[in-house]
Amino acid sequence: MNVIISDNLEQLYKTAANLFVEHAINAIQKRGRFVVALSGGSSPKAIFKLLATQQYAEKIQWDHVYFFWVDERWVPITDERNNAGKTFETLLNHVGINKDYIFPMFKEGILPEAQAKEYEMQIENVLGNEGRFDFILLGMGDDGHTASLFPGEEVLNEKEKWVAAYYLKSQDMYRITLTAPLINKAESILVVAFGTSKKHALNEVLYGKHNPTLYPLQLIQPDKGKLQFLTDSEAMKDKIQFK
């Protein structure tokens, strides 16, 4: 595990974009493609906007990139809350992608549970039985959740499924998410979490006792891959001391 602390958000976003480019170039050189799972939220939005600029976009063979998502609110892609929709707005509409290589989680006319099974098959069709993503971008909520792995939910105990759908009572909506077992197969995972509001949960995740029921991000422990945390001085200020 590696923790990268940025002095400011501009530096943080550039670091994230540079890591994305680095992994993309390496994967395409080695295997002819780059398979990613992306997160939603404000942090990725800023990173995607940066990747869409000429400075970064020209470094990647975008038609060799496969796009999956880490999780999704069960709302249409046209809904402003939909993660894939935001990624189209900030990145995918601005680079030369292959539309056959894009796999949004939401699908019209199907139940969330059925779509979870279908999404798992789509992942397997691309990645085979190993299910090993080249790169996964994660965020973290103030409560220590990542993807749609929320504190106290049964999905945290999932050991077999790669993708799960469930009704999240606290938000009164269905969520669909990659599970921890699948995420942990990835070659490289980058967790972006910054700001004062993230300080407590991030310190618990990094240095606290193992309690993934309360801090689900602790479930993310790659089998063989690399795990990096990208944060800022505000989130790491007055670091909590644990025994």
Short mmCIF file of C-alpha atoms in Angstrom, two decimals:
data_model
loop_
_atom_site.label_atom_id
_atom_site.label_comp_id
_atom_site.label_asym_id
_atom_site.label_seq_id
_atom_site.Cartn_x
_atom_site.Cartn_y
_atom_site.Cartn_z
CA MET A 1 0.00 0.00 0.00
CA ASN A 2 1.27 3.45 -0.90
CA VAL A 3 -0.11 6.80 0.28
CA ILE A 4 0.53 9.85 -1.90
CA ILE A 5 -0.14 13.21 -0.23
CA SER A 6 -0.64 16.24 -2.48
CA ASP A 7 -0.22 19.83 -1.34
CA ASN A 8 -3.30 21.03 -3.21
CA LEU A 9 -6.13 19.75 -5.39
CA GLU A 10 -4.53 20.83 -8.65
CA GLN A 11 -1.51 18.69 -7.87
CA LEU A 12 -3.76 15.82 -6.75
CA TYR A 13 -5.78 15.82 -9.97
CA LYS A 14 -2.61 15.95 -12.08
CA THR A 15 -1.12 13.05 -10.15
CA ALA A 16 -4.26 10.98 -10.72
CA ALA A 17 -4.33 11.84 -14.43
CA ASN A 18 -0.64 11.00 -14.80
CA LEU A 19 -1.17 7.62 -13.12
CA PHE A 20 -4.09 6.88 -15.44
CA VAL A 21 -1.96 7.72 -18.49
CA GLU A 22 0.96 5.66 -17.20
CA HIS A 23 -1.18 2.58 -16.66
CA ALA A 24 -2.93 3.03 -20.00
CA ILE A 25 0.32 3.22 -21.95
CA ASN A 26 1.82 0.23 -20.16
CA ALA A 27 -1.29 -1.95 -20.55
CA ILE A 28 -1.73 -1.16 -24.24
CA GLN A 29 1.93 -1.84 -24.92
CA LYS A 30 1.79 -5.18 -23.08
CA ARG A 31 -1.67 -6.47 -23.97
CA GLY A 32 -3.02 -4.22 -26.70
CA ARG A 33 -5.79 -2.82 -24.52
CA PHE A 34 -6.51 -1.04 -21.24
CA VAL A 35 -9.49 -2.25 -19.18
CA VAL A 36 -10.67 0.10 -16.45
CA ALA A 37 -13.49 0.46 -13.93
CA LEU A 38 -14.30 4.05 -13.06
CA SER A 39 -15.89 5.68 -10.06
CA GLY A 40 -18.38 8.52 -9.98
CA GLY A 41 -18.50 11.65 -7.84
CA SER A 42 -16.85 15.07 -7.88
CA SER A 43 -13.24 13.90 -7.64
CA PRO A 44 -13.30 11.65 -10.73
CA LYS A 45 -15.21 14.36 -12.59
CA ALA A 46 -12.26 16.74 -12.19
CA ILE A 47 -9.79 14.01 -13.15
CA PHE A 48 -11.80 13.11 -16.26
CA LYS A 49 -11.95 16.73 -17.36
CA LEU A 50 -8.18 16.89 -17.10
CA LEU A 51 -7.75 13.67 -19.09
CA ALA A 52 -9.93 15.15 -21.83
CA THR A 53 -7.55 18.07 -22.35
CA GLN A 54 -5.14 17.83 -25.26
CA GLN A 55 -2.14 17.59 -22.94
CA TYR A 56 -3.35 14.23 -21.62
CA ALA A 57 -5.75 12.94 -24.27
CA GLU A 58 -3.12 12.78 -27.00
CA LYS A 59 -1.01 10.38 -24.91
CA ILE A 60 -3.62 7.60 -24.85
CA GLN A 61 -4.92 5.34 -27.62
CA TRP A 62 -8.51 5.77 -26.52
CA ASP A 63 -9.90 3.29 -29.02
CA HIS A 64 -7.99 0.60 -27.12
CA VAL A 65 -9.61 1.43 -23.76
CA TYR A 66 -12.50 -0.61 -22.30
CA PHE A 67 -14.71 1.30 -19.86
CA PHE A 68 -16.63 -0.30 -17.01
CA TRP A 69 -17.96 1.36 -13.86
CA VAL A 70 -17.38 0.55 -10.21
CA ASP A 71 -20.97 1.25 -9.17
CA GLU A 72 -24.13 3.02 -10.19
CA ARG A 73 -27.33 4.45 -8.82
CA TRP A 74 -30.20 2.69 -10.53
CA VAL A 75 -31.24 5.73 -12.57
CA PRO A 76 -31.16 6.27 -16.36
CA ILE A 77 -27.96 7.49 -17.96
CA THR A 78 -29.71 10.79 -18.70
CA ASP A 79 -30.24 11.36 -14.97
CA GLU A 80 -27.73 13.78 -13.47
CA ARG A 81 -27.01 11.27 -10.69
CA ASN A 82 -25.84 8.59 -13.13
CA ASN A 83 -22.08 8.03 -12.97
CA ALA A 84 -21.69 6.85 -16.56
CA GLY A 85 -23.62 9.85 -17.85
CA LYS A 86 -21.25 12.22 -16.06
CA THR A 87 -18.26 10.36 -17.49
CA PHE A 88 -19.63 10.83 -21.00
CA GLU A 89 -20.05 14.56 -20.34
CA THR A 90 -16.57 15.07 -18.91
CA LEU A 91 -14.45 12.57 -20.85
CA LEU A 92 -15.95 10.06 -23.26
CA ASN A 93 -17.63 12.61 -25.52
CA HIS A 94 -14.29 14.37 -25.98
CA VAL A 95 -11.91 11.54 -26.92
CA GLY A 96 -11.81 8.96 -29.70
CA ILE A 97 -13.46 5.99 -27.99
CA ASN A 98 -14.77 2.74 -29.44
CA LYS A 99 -18.43 2.66 -28.40
CA ASP A 100 -18.38 -1.15 -28.37
CA TYR A 101 -15.90 -0.95 -25.51
CA ILE A 102 -18.18 1.03 -23.18
CA PHE A 103 -20.28 -0.81 -20.58
CA PRO A 104 -22.60 1.40 -18.51
CA MET A 105 -24.18 -0.35 -15.54
CA PHE A 106 -27.75 0.91 -15.94
CA LYS A 107 -29.98 -0.74 -18.52
CA GLU A 108 -33.59 0.05 -19.38
CA GLY A 109 -36.26 -2.61 -19.08
CA ILE A 110 -34.43 -4.95 -16.74
CA LEU A 111 -34.43 -5.45 -12.97
CA PRO A 112 -31.28 -4.43 -11.09
CA GLU A 113 -30.56 -8.00 -9.93
CA ALA A 114 -30.81 -9.31 -13.50
CA GLN A 115 -28.56 -6.53 -14.75
CA ALA A 116 -25.98 -7.41 -12.09
CA LYS A 117 -25.76 -10.94 -13.54
CA GLU A 118 -25.58 -9.58 -17.08
CA TYR A 119 -22.88 -7.09 -16.12
CA GLU A 120 -20.85 -9.89 -14.56
CA MET A 121 -21.07 -11.79 -17.87
CA GLN A 122 -19.93 -8.70 -19.77
CA ILE A 123 -16.90 -8.42 -17.50
CA GLU A 124 -16.13 -12.11 -17.95
CA ASN A 125 -16.46 -11.80 -21.73
CA VAL A 126 -13.76 -9.13 -21.72
CA LEU A 127 -11.51 -10.29 -18.89
CA GLY A 128 -12.10 -14.04 -18.82
CA ASN A 129 -12.38 -16.14 -15.68
CA GLU A 130 -9.67 -14.17 -13.88
CA GLY A 131 -11.65 -10.91 -13.98
CA ARG A 132 -8.49 -8.87 -13.58
CA PHE A 133 -8.94 -5.17 -14.38
CA ASP A 134 -5.86 -3.23 -15.38
CA PHE A 135 -6.91 -0.23 -13.32
CA ILE A 136 -9.73 0.62 -10.93
CA LEU A 137 -10.43 4.14 -9.73
CA LEU A 138 -12.19 4.33 -6.36
CA GLY A 139 -13.43 7.13 -4.16
CA MET A 140 -14.39 7.11 -0.50
CA GLY A 141 -17.39 8.60 1.25
CA ASP A 142 -17.20 10.42 4.55
CA ASP A 143 -18.51 7.22 6.15
CA GLY A 144 -15.72 5.06 4.74
CA HIS A 145 -17.76 3.44 1.96
CA THR A 146 -16.37 2.83 -1.50
CA ALA A 147 -18.21 1.87 -4.68
CA SER A 148 -21.69 0.97 -3.33
CA LEU A 149 -20.23 -0.96 -0.44
CA PHE A 150 -21.93 0.87 2.41
CA PRO A 151 -21.44 0.30 6.15
CA GLY A 152 -23.52 -2.50 7.60
CA GLU A 153 -24.93 -3.77 4.29
CA GLU A 154 -25.08 -7.47 3.46
CA VAL A 155 -23.14 -6.90 0.22
CA LEU A 156 -20.00 -6.51 2.37
CA ASN A 157 -20.14 -10.25 3.06
CA GLU A 158 -20.29 -11.25 -0.61
CA LYS A 159 -17.60 -13.79 -1.51
CA GLU A 160 -18.68 -15.25 -4.87
CA LYS A 161 -20.50 -12.68 -7.01
CA TRP A 162 -18.49 -10.15 -9.00
CA VAL A 163 -21.43 -7.74 -9.29
CA ALA A 164 -24.31 -7.22 -6.86
CA ALA A 165 -27.51 -5.17 -6.86
CA TYR A 166 -29.48 -4.30 -3.76
CA TYR A 167 -31.92 -1.79 -2.31
CA LEU A 168 -30.19 0.79 -0.12
CA LYS A 169 -32.84 1.88 2.37
CA SER A 170 -30.93 4.95 3.57
CA GLN A 171 -31.04 6.38 0.03
CA ASP A 172 -34.39 4.88 -1.00
CA MET A 173 -32.96 3.49 -4.22
CA TYR A 174 -31.34 0.48 -5.81
CA ARG A 175 -27.58 0.42 -6.27
CA ILE A 176 -25.46 -1.86 -8.42
CA THR A 177 -21.81 -2.39 -7.56
CA LEU A 178 -18.67 -4.37 -8.17
CA THR A 179 -17.98 -6.46 -5.11
CA ALA A 180 -14.82 -6.49 -3.03
CA PRO A 181 -13.68 -9.91 -4.34
CA LEU A 182 -13.70 -8.62 -7.92
CA ILE A 183 -12.13 -5.26 -7.10
CA ASN A 184 -9.33 -7.04 -5.26
CA LYS A 185 -8.37 -8.94 -8.41
CA ALA A 186 -7.25 -5.73 -10.13
CA GLU A 187 -3.68 -5.11 -11.19
CA SER A 188 -3.79 -1.57 -9.83
CA ILE A 189 -6.27 0.28 -7.61
CA LEU A 190 -6.19 4.01 -6.95
CA VAL A 191 -8.31 5.42 -4.11
CA VAL A 192 -8.85 9.18 -4.26
CA ALA A 193 -10.02 10.72 -0.96
CA PHE A 194 -9.25 14.20 0.25
CA GLY A 195 -10.49 17.08 2.37
CA THR A 196 -11.24 17.58 6.05
CA SER A 197 -14.53 15.67 5.84
CA LYS A 198 -12.65 12.52 4.85
CA LYS A 199 -10.03 12.75 7.58
CA HIS A 200 -11.57 10.53 10.22
CA ALA A 201 -12.70 7.70 7.93
CA LEU A 202 -9.47 7.75 5.92
CA ASN A 203 -7.33 7.49 9.04
CA GLU A 204 -9.50 4.64 10.30
CA VAL A 205 -9.18 2.84 6.97
CA LEU A 206 -5.42 3.30 6.81
CA TYR A 207 -4.37 2.98 10.43
CA GLY A 208 -7.34 1.83 12.51
CA LYS A 209 -8.44 -1.60 13.63
CA HIS A 210 -9.83 -3.87 10.94
CA ASN A 211 -13.56 -3.20 10.99
CA PRO A 212 -14.88 -3.30 7.41
CA THR A 213 -18.49 -3.48 8.57
CA LEU A 214 -18.04 0.10 9.74
CA TYR A 215 -15.37 1.17 7.22
CA PRO A 216 -15.97 -0.89 4.05
CA LEU A 217 -12.96 0.50 2.21
CA GLN A 218 -10.87 -1.75 4.47
CA LEU A 219 -12.18 -4.67 2.37
CA ILE A 220 -10.05 -3.47 -0.51
CA GLN A 221 -6.87 -5.48 -0.20
CA PRO A 222 -5.63 -6.57 -3.65
CA ASP A 223 -4.75 -10.23 -4.08
CA LYS A 224 -1.66 -9.53 -6.16
CA GLY A 225 -2.06 -5.98 -7.43
CA LYS A 226 -1.00 -2.56 -6.24
CA LEU A 227 -3.08 -0.34 -3.95
CA GLN A 228 -2.46 3.41 -3.81
CA PHE A 229 -4.21 6.15 -1.85
CA LEU A 230 -4.15 9.66 -3.24
CA THR A 231 -5.04 12.29 -0.68
CA ASP A 232 -4.14 15.80 0.50
CA SER A 233 -2.65 17.44 3.56
CA GLU A 234 -6.12 18.38 4.88
CA ALA A 235 -7.23 14.75 5.08
CA MET A 236 -3.94 13.71 6.65
CA LYS A 237 -3.60 16.71 8.99
CA ASP A 238 -3.25 15.83 12.67
CA LYS A 239 -3.11 12.17 11.73
CA ILE A 240 -4.95 10.05 14.27
CA GLN A 241 -2.58 7.90 16.27
CA PHE A 242 -3.62 4.30 16.67
CA LYS A 243 -2.13 1.64 18.89
#
